[in-house]
Coordinates of C-alpha atoms in Angstrom, one line a residue:
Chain A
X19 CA -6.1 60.5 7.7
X20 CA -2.6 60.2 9.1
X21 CA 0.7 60.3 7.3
X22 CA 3.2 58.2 8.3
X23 CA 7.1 59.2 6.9
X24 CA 9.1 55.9 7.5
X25 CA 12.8 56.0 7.2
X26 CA 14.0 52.4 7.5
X27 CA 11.9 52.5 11.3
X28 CA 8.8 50.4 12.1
X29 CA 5.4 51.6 13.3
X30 CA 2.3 49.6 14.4
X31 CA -0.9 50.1 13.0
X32 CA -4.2 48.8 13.0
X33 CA -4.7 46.1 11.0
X34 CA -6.5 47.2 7.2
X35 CA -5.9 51.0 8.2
X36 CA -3.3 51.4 5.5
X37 CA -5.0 53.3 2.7
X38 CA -2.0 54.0 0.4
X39 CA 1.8 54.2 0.3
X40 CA 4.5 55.2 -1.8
X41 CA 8.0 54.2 -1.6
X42 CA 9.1 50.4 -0.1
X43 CA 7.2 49.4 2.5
X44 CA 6.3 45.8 3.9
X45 CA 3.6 44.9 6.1
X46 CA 3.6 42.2 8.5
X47 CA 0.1 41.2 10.3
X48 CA 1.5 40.5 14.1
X49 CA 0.8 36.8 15.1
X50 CA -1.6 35.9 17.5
X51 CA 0.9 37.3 20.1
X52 CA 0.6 40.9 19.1
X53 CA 4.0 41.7 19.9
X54 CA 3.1 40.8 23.5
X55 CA 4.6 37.7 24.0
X56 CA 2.1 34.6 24.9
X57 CA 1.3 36.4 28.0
X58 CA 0.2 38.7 26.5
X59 CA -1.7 37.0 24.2
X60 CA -3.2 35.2 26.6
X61 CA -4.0 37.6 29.0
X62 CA -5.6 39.8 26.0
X63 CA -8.0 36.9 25.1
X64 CA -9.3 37.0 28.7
X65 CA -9.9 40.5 28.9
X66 CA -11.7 39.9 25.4
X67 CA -9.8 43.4 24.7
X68 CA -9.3 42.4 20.9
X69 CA -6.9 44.3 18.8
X70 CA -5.5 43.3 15.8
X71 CA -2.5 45.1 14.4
X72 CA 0.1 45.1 12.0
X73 CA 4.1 45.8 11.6
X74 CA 4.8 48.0 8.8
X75 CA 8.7 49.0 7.9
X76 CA 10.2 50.6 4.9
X77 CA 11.0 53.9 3.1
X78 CA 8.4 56.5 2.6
X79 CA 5.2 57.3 3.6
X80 CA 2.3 55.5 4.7
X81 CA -1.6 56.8 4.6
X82 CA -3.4 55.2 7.4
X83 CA -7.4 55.9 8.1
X84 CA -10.2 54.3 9.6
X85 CA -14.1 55.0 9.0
X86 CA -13.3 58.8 8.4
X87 CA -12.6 59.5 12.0
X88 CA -10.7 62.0 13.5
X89 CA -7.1 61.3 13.9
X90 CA -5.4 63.0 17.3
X91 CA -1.5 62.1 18.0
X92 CA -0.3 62.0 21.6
X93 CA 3.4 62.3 22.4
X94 CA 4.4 59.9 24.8
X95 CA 7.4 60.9 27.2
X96 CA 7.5 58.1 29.5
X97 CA 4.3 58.0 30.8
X98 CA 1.6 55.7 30.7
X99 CA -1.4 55.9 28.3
X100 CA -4.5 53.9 28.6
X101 CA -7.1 53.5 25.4
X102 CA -9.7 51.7 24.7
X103 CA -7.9 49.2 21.8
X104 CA -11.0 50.5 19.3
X105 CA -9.8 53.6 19.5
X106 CA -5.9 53.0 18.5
X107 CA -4.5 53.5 15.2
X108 CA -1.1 53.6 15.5
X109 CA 2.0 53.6 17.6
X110 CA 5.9 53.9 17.3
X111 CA 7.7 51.0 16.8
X112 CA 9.3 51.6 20.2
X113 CA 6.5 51.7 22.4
X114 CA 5.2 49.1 24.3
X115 CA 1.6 47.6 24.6
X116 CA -0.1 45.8 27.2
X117 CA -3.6 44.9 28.5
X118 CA -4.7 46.4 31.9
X119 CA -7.7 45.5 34.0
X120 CA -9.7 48.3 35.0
X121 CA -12.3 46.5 36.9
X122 CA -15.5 48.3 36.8
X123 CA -14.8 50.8 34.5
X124 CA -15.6 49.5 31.4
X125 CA -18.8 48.3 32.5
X126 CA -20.4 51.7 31.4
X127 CA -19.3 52.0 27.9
X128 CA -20.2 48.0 27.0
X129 CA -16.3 47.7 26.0
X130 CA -15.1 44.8 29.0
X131 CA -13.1 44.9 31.9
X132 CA -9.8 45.6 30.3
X133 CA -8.4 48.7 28.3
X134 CA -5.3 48.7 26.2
X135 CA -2.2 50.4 28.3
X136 CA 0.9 52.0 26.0
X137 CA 4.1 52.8 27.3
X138 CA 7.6 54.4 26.2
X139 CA 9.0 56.8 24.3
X140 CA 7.5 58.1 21.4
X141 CA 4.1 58.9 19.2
X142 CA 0.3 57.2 19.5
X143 CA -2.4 58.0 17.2
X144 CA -5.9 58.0 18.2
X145 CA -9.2 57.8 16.9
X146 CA -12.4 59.6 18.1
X147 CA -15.5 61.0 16.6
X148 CA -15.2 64.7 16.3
X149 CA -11.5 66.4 17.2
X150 CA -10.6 64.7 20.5
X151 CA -10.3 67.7 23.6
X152 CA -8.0 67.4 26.2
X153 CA -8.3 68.1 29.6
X154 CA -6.0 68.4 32.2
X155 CA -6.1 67.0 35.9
X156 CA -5.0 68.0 38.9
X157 CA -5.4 66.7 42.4
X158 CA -7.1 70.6 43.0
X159 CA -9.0 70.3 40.0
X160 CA -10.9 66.1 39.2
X161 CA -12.6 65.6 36.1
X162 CA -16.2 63.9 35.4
X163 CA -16.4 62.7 32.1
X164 CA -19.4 60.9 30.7
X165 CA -18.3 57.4 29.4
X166 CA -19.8 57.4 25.9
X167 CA -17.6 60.0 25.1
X168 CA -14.2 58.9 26.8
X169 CA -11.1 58.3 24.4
X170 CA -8.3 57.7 26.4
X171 CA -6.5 58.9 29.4
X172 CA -2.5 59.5 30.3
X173 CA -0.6 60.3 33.7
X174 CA -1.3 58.9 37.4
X175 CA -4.8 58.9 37.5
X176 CA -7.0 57.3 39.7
X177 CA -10.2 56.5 38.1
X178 CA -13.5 55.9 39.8
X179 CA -16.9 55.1 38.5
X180 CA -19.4 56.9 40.2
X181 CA -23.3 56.0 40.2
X182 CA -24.5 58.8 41.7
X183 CA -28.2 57.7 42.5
X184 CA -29.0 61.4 40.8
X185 CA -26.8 61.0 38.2
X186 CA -28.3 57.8 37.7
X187 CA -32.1 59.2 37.2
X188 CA -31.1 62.2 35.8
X189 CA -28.7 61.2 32.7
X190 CA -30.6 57.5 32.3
X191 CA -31.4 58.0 28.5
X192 CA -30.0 54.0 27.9
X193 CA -28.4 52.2 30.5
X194 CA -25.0 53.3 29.9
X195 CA -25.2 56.5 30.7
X196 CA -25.8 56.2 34.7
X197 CA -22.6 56.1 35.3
X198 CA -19.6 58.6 34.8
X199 CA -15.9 58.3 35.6
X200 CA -14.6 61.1 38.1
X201 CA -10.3 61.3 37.4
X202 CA -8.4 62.3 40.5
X203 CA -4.4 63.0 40.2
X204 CA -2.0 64.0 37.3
X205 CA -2.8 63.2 33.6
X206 CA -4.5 64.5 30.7
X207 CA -7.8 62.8 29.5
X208 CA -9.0 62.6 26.1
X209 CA -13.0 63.0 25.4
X210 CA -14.8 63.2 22.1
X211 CA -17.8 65.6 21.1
X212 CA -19.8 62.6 20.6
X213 CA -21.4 60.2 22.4
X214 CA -20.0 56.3 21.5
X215 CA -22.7 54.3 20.1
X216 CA -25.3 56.4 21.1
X217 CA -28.9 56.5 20.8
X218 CA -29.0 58.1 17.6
X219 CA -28.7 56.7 14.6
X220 CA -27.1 59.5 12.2
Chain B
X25 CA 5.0 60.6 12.7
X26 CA 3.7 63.5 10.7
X27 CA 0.8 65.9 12.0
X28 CA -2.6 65.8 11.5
X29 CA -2.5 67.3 15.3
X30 CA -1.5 67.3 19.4
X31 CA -4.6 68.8 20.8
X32 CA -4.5 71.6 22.8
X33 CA -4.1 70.8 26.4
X34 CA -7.1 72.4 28.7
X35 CA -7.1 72.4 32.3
X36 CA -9.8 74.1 34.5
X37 CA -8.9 77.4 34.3
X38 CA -7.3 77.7 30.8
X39 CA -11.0 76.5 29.0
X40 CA -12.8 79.0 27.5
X41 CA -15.5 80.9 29.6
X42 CA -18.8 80.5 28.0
X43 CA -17.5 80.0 24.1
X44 CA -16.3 77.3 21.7
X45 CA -13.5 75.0 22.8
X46 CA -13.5 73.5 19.2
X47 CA -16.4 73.8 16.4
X48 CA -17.9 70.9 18.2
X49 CA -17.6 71.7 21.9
X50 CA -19.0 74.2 24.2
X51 CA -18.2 75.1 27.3
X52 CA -20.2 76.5 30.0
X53 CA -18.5 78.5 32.9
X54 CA -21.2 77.7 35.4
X55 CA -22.0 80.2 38.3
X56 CA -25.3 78.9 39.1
X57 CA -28.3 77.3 37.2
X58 CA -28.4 76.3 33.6
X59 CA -30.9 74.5 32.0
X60 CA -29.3 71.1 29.7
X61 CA -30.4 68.5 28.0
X62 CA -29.8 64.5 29.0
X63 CA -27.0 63.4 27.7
X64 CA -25.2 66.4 26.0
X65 CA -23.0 66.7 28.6
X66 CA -19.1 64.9 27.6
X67 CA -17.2 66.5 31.3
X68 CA -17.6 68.6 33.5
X69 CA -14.6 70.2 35.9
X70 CA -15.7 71.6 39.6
X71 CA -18.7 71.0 41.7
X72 CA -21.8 70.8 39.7
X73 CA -24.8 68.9 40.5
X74 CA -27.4 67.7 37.9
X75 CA -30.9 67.5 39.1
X76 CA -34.4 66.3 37.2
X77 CA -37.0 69.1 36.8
X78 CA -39.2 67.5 39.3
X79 CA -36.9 67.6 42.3
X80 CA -38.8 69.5 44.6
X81 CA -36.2 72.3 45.6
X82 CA -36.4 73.4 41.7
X83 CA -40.3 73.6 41.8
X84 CA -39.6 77.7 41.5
X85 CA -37.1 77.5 38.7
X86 CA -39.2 75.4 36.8
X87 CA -42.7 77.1 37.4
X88 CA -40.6 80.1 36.3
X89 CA -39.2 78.8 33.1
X90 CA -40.1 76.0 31.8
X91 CA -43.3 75.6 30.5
X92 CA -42.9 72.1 28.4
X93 CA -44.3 68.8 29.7
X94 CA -43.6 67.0 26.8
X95 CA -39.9 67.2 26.9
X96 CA -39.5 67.9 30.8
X97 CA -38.0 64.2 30.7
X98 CA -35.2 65.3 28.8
X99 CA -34.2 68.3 30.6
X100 CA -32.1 68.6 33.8
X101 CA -31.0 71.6 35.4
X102 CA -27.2 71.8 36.0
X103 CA -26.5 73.3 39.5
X104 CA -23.4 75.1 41.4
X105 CA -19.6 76.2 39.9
X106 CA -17.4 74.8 37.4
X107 CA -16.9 74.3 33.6
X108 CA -19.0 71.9 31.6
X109 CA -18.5 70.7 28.3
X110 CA -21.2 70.4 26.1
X111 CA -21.1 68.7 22.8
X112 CA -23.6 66.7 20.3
X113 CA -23.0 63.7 18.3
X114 CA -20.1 65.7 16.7
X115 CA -22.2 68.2 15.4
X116 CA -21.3 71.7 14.8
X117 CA -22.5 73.4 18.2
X118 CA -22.8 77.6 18.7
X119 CA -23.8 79.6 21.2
X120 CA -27.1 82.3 20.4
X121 CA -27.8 85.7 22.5
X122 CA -31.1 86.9 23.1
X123 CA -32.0 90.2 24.1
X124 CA -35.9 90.1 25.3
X125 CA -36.6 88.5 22.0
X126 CA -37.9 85.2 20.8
X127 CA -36.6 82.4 19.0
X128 CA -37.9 78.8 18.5
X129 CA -35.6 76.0 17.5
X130 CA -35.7 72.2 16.4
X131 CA -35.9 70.3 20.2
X132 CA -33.2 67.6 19.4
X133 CA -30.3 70.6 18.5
X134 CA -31.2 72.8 21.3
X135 CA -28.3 71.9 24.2
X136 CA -28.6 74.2 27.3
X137 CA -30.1 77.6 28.3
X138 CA -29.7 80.2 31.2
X139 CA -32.7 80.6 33.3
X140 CA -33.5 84.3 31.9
X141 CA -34.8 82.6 29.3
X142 CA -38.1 80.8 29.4
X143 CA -39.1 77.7 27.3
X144 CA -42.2 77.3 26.0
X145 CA -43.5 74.5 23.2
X146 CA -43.5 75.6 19.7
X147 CA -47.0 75.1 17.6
X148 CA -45.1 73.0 15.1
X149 CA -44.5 69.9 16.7
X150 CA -40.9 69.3 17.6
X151 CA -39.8 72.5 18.2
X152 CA -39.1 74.7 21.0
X153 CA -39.6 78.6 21.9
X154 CA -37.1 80.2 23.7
X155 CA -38.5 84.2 25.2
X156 CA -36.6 86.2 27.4
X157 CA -33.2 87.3 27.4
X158 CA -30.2 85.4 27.7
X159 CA -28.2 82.8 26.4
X160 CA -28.9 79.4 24.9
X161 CA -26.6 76.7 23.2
X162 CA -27.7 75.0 20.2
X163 CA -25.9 72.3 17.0
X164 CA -26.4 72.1 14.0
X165 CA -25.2 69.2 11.3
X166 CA -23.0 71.8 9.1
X167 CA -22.9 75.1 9.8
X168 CA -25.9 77.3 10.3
X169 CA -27.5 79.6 7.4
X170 CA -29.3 82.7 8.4
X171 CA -31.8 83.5 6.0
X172 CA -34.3 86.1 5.5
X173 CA -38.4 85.5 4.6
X174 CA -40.0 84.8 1.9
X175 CA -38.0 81.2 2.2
X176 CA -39.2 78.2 2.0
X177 CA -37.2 75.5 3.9
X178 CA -37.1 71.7 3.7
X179 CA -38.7 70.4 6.7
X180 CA -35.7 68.8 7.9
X181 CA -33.0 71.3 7.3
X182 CA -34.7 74.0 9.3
X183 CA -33.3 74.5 12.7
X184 CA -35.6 77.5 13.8
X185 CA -36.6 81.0 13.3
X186 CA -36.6 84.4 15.3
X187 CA -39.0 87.0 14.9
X188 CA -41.3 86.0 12.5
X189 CA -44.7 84.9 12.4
X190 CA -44.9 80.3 12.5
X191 CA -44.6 79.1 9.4
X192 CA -47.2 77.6 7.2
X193 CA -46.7 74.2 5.3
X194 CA -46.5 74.1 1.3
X195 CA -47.0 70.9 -0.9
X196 CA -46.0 71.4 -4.5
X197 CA -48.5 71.6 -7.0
X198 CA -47.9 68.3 -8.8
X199 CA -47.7 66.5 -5.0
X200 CA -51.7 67.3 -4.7
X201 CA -52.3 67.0 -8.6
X202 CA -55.3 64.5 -8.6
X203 CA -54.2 60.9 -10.6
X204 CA -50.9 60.8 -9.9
X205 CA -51.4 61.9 -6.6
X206 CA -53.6 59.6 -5.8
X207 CA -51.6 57.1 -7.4
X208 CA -48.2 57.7 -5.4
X209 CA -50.6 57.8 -1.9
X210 CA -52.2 54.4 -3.0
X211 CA -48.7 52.1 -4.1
X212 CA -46.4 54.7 -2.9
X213 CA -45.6 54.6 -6.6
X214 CA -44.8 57.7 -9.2
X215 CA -41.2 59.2 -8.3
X216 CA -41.8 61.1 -4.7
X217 CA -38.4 63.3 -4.7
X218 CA -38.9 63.7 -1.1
X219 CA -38.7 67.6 -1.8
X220 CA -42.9 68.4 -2.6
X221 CA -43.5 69.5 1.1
X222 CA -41.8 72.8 2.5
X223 CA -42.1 74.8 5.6
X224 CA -43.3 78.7 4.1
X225 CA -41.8 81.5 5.8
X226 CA -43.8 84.8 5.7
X227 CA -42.9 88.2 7.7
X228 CA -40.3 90.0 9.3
X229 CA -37.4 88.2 11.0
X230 CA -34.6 85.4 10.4
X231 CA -34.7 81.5 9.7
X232 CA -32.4 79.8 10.4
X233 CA -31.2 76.6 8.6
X234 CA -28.3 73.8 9.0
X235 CA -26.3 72.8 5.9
X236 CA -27.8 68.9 6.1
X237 CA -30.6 67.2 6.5
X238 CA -29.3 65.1 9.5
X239 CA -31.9 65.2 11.9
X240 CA -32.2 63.7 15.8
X241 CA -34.6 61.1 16.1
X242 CA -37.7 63.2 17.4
X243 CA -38.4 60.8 20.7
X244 CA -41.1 63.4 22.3
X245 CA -42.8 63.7 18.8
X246 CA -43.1 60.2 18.8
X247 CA -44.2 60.2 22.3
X248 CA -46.2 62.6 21.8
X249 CA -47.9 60.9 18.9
X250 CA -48.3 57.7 20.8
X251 CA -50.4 59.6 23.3
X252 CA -53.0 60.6 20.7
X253 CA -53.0 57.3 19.7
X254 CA -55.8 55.9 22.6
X255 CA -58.4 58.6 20.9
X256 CA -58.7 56.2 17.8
X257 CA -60.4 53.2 18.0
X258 CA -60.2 49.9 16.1
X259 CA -61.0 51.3 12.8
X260 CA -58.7 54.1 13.6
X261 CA -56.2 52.1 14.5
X262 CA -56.2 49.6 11.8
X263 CA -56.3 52.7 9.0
X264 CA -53.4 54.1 10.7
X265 CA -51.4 50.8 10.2
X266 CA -52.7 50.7 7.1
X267 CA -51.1 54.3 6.4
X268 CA -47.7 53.7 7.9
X269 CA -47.0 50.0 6.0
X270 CA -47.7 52.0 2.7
X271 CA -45.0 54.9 3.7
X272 CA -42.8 52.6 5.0
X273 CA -42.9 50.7 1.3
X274 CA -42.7 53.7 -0.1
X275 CA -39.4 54.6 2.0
X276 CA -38.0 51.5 0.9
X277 CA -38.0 52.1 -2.4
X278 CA -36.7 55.8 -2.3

C-alpha cells in the first residue's frame, strides 16, 4: 500500500487504486485523452497499451493499492522510464506520459508492441509481485532478464530480444519463455521474483 | 510521495555472492556448473550458457549426478561466469549446506544445486534426494519450520526431510472407520476436513515444513502417472474415471 501526502499538488494514479483518504481530496478520472493530448490518445489505442488513470488533488493523504502487490517508488531525475502500463500506480503530477513502440519486445510477455514511457522530474510507483530488485547496467556489464519477470527499465538502454535457439529448447516451459531480453548501456532495470502469469496457478 | 521504498540499486559486482538479495531472491555467483530448474531463473549478469541435460558435452556431468529421468526435462545445467538470479513465484527462497549428508525435498521448491551433490528420485512420488556435499537452493511458501521426529506433517506442507528414515503415510481413525467411510468414498459425502491423511515421521533427523500449504502443480507426478496409465485396460480405465469424477465432486463441495 502506498501513502500519498498531498499539499494542494496533483498526482496520477491508477484508476480504482484509491483505497482511503483523509482530508480534501477530489478525484478526476482523465478523459479518453489521458492527459496525452489526442495524440496521445490515439496513438495509445493503436498500441492497445491501455491505461486508465485518474487526477487526484487536495490536502492530505491518499492510500492507494492494487491486488496486494508490492509497491516500489522510483525517483525520476530527468531520465526516461519505460513500464509496462499494468505495472504503474502512480506518478507525480509533473511528469509526463507517453506510449513507445518497442517492436518485438513485448511479443514475449503477451503485453503488445508498445510499453508506457514516463519522463520528468519527480516520483513513479510501481507494481510487481514480490519486492521489485534492481539491477544496474553498464556497457561492461549487459543484463539478461527473463520476460515474465521484467517490471520496468530506466536510462539509455538498448534492448534486444534474443532467441537463442538453446535458450529456446532449454527454458521452453510455455511459449513465452523462449525468449529473454539482453540490456546493453546505462540504466537500471527492474525484475520481479516472480514469473508474470506463469504456469502455476497459486 | 511517502515511502513504502527505492530499492536498493545492484550492479554486477555489488550483488551478493551466493546469498539472499531479498527474502525472495537468490543469487548465484557462478564459476562453473550449477544444476537449475526451467524457468527459475528472473536475470542473469556475465556470460552464462544454459544447456539441456541431454546435450552431449554434459553426458559426464549428468552420468555423474543426476540420476532422475522423470524430471530430467525440467532441469538444465547453467554453464560459465557471472551472477544469476534465482527466484520462484514470489516465494520465500533459502539457500541449504550439505556436508556428505542427505536430504530429500518436494521437486517443484527445489531451484538449483552444485554438482557435488548428486540427485537421485525420492520413494515418495514428487520428491527429490539430494547426497553429497554441497550446496542447493530451495523456496518455500512462508518461511521454513525445522522440526524434529515423531511429527506428523500434512502432506502438502512438507517440504522435505534430512536424515531420517522415508516416511510412512497415516489416515485417521474415523477416515477408515467402516459406514461412514464408506459413505464419504461412495457420494464424497460426510464432512472430509481434508486433514485425515498425514505423512508419519519416525527416527533420527529433521523435517522440514513450509508455513502454507501452497503447493506447485506436480507436472512429473502427473506425467508420471499418465505413464502407468497404458497398464490398465478398459475396465481399468473406466474405474479410474469413475474414481476421479467422484473426488472431483467431492472437491467441489469442500
Amino acid at each position: 500500500m502506498l501513502a500519498v501526502e498531498l499539499a494542494g499538488d496533483t498526482i496520477r494514479a491508477l484508476n480504482g487504486s484509491m483505497v482511503a483518504y483523509d482530508g480534501r481530496m477530489t478525484f478526476k478520472r482523465q478523459g479518453i485523452s489521458g492527459g496525452e493530448g489526442l495524440r496521445g490518445a490515439l496513438k495509445r489505442r493503436i498500441a492497445g497499451e491501455g491505461m486508465t488513470l485518474m487526477e487526484i488533488t487536495g490536502q492530505g493523504t491518499v492510500y492507494l493499492a492494487s491486488e496486494a502487490t508490492e509497491v516500489t517508488l522510483v525517483p525520476l531525475n530527468g531520465e526516461a522510464f519505460f513500464v509496462e502500463s499494468e505495472s504503474l500506480l502512480a506518478l507525480d503530477g509533473r511528469l509526463r506520459t507517453g506510449v513507445q513502440f518497442v517492436g518485438l519486445r513485448g511479443m514475449g510477455t503477451g503485453q503488445g508492441l508498445a510499453t508506457t514511457k514516463v519522463e520528468g522530474h519527480g516520483t513513479v510507483a510501481i507494481l510487481s509481485d514480490g519486492p521489485a530488485i534492481a539491477l544496474e547496467v553498464t556497457p561492461q556489464t549487459p543484463l539478461s532478464v527473463d520476460p515474465h519477470a521484467y517490471v520496468a527499465h530506466s536510462g539509455q538502454l538498448r534492448q534486444d530480444v534474443v532467441t537463442d535457439v538453446n535458450w529456446r529448447t532449454v527454458l521452453g516451459q510455455g511459449s513465452g519463455e523462449s525468449v529473454q531480453f539482453r540490456y546493453q548501456g546505462h540504466g537500471v532495470v527492474y525484475v520481479q521474483p516472480a514469473e508474470r502469469g506463469g504456469i502455476l496457478e497459486v | 510521495m511517502t515511502p513504502p521504498t527505492s530499492p536498493t540499486v545492484y550492479s554486477a559486482a555489488t550483488l551478493p555472492a551466493n546469498d539472499n538479495v531479498t527474502a525472495y531472491a537468490f543469487c548465484v555467483d557462478l564459476d562453473g556448473q550449477w544444476f537449475a530448474q526451467k524457468g527459475k531463473m528472473i536475470a542473469y549478469y556475465g556470460d552464462i550458457r544454459f544447456q539441456a541435460l541431454s546435450s552431449g558435452p554434459l553426458d559426464a556431468l549428468v552420468a555423474a549426478n543426476f540420476h532422475s529421468p522423470l524430471y530430467s526435462q525440467d532441469w538444465i545445467v547453467a554453464q560459465g561466469r557471472g551472477k544469476l538470479l534465482l527466484a520462484d513465484r514470489g516465494f520465500d527462497v533459502n539457500s541449504y549446506d550439505l556436508d556428505d549428508g542427505n536430504l530429500t525435498i518436494r521437486a517443484g521448491n527445489l531451484l538449483a544445486f552444485e554438482p557435488g551433490l548428486e540427485l537421485k528420485q525420492s520413494i515418495i512420488p514428487g520428491f527429490l534426494t539430494l547426497i553429497g556435499t554441497g550446496r542447493f537452493v530451495a523456496a518455500s511458501n512462508g518461511p521454513v519450520h525445522f522440526v524434529e521426529p515423531p511429527i506428523r506433517v500434512d502432506p502438502q506442507a512438507l517440504l522435505g526431510w534430512a536424515d531420517c528414515p522415508s516416511p510412512a503415510h497415516h489416515y485417521d481413525h474415523s477416515y477408515m472407520r467402516g459406514v461412514i467411510g464408506a459413505a464419504r468414498s461412495m457420494f464424497g459425502i460426510g464432512g472430509t476436513s481434508g486433514e485425515e491423511h498425514q505423512f508419519d515421521f519416525t527416527g533420527q533427523g529433521t523435517v522440514l515444513m513450509q508455513s502454507s500449504e501452497v503447493v506447485a502443480d506436480e507436472d512429473a507426478l502427473l506425467r508420471d502417472l499418465e505413464g502407468q496409465i497404458g497398464v490398465l485396460g478398459v475396465s481399468g480405465l473406466q474405474r479410474l474415471h469413475h474414481t476421479i469424477g467422484r473426488r472431483l465432486a467431492a472437491e467441489r463441495q469442500d
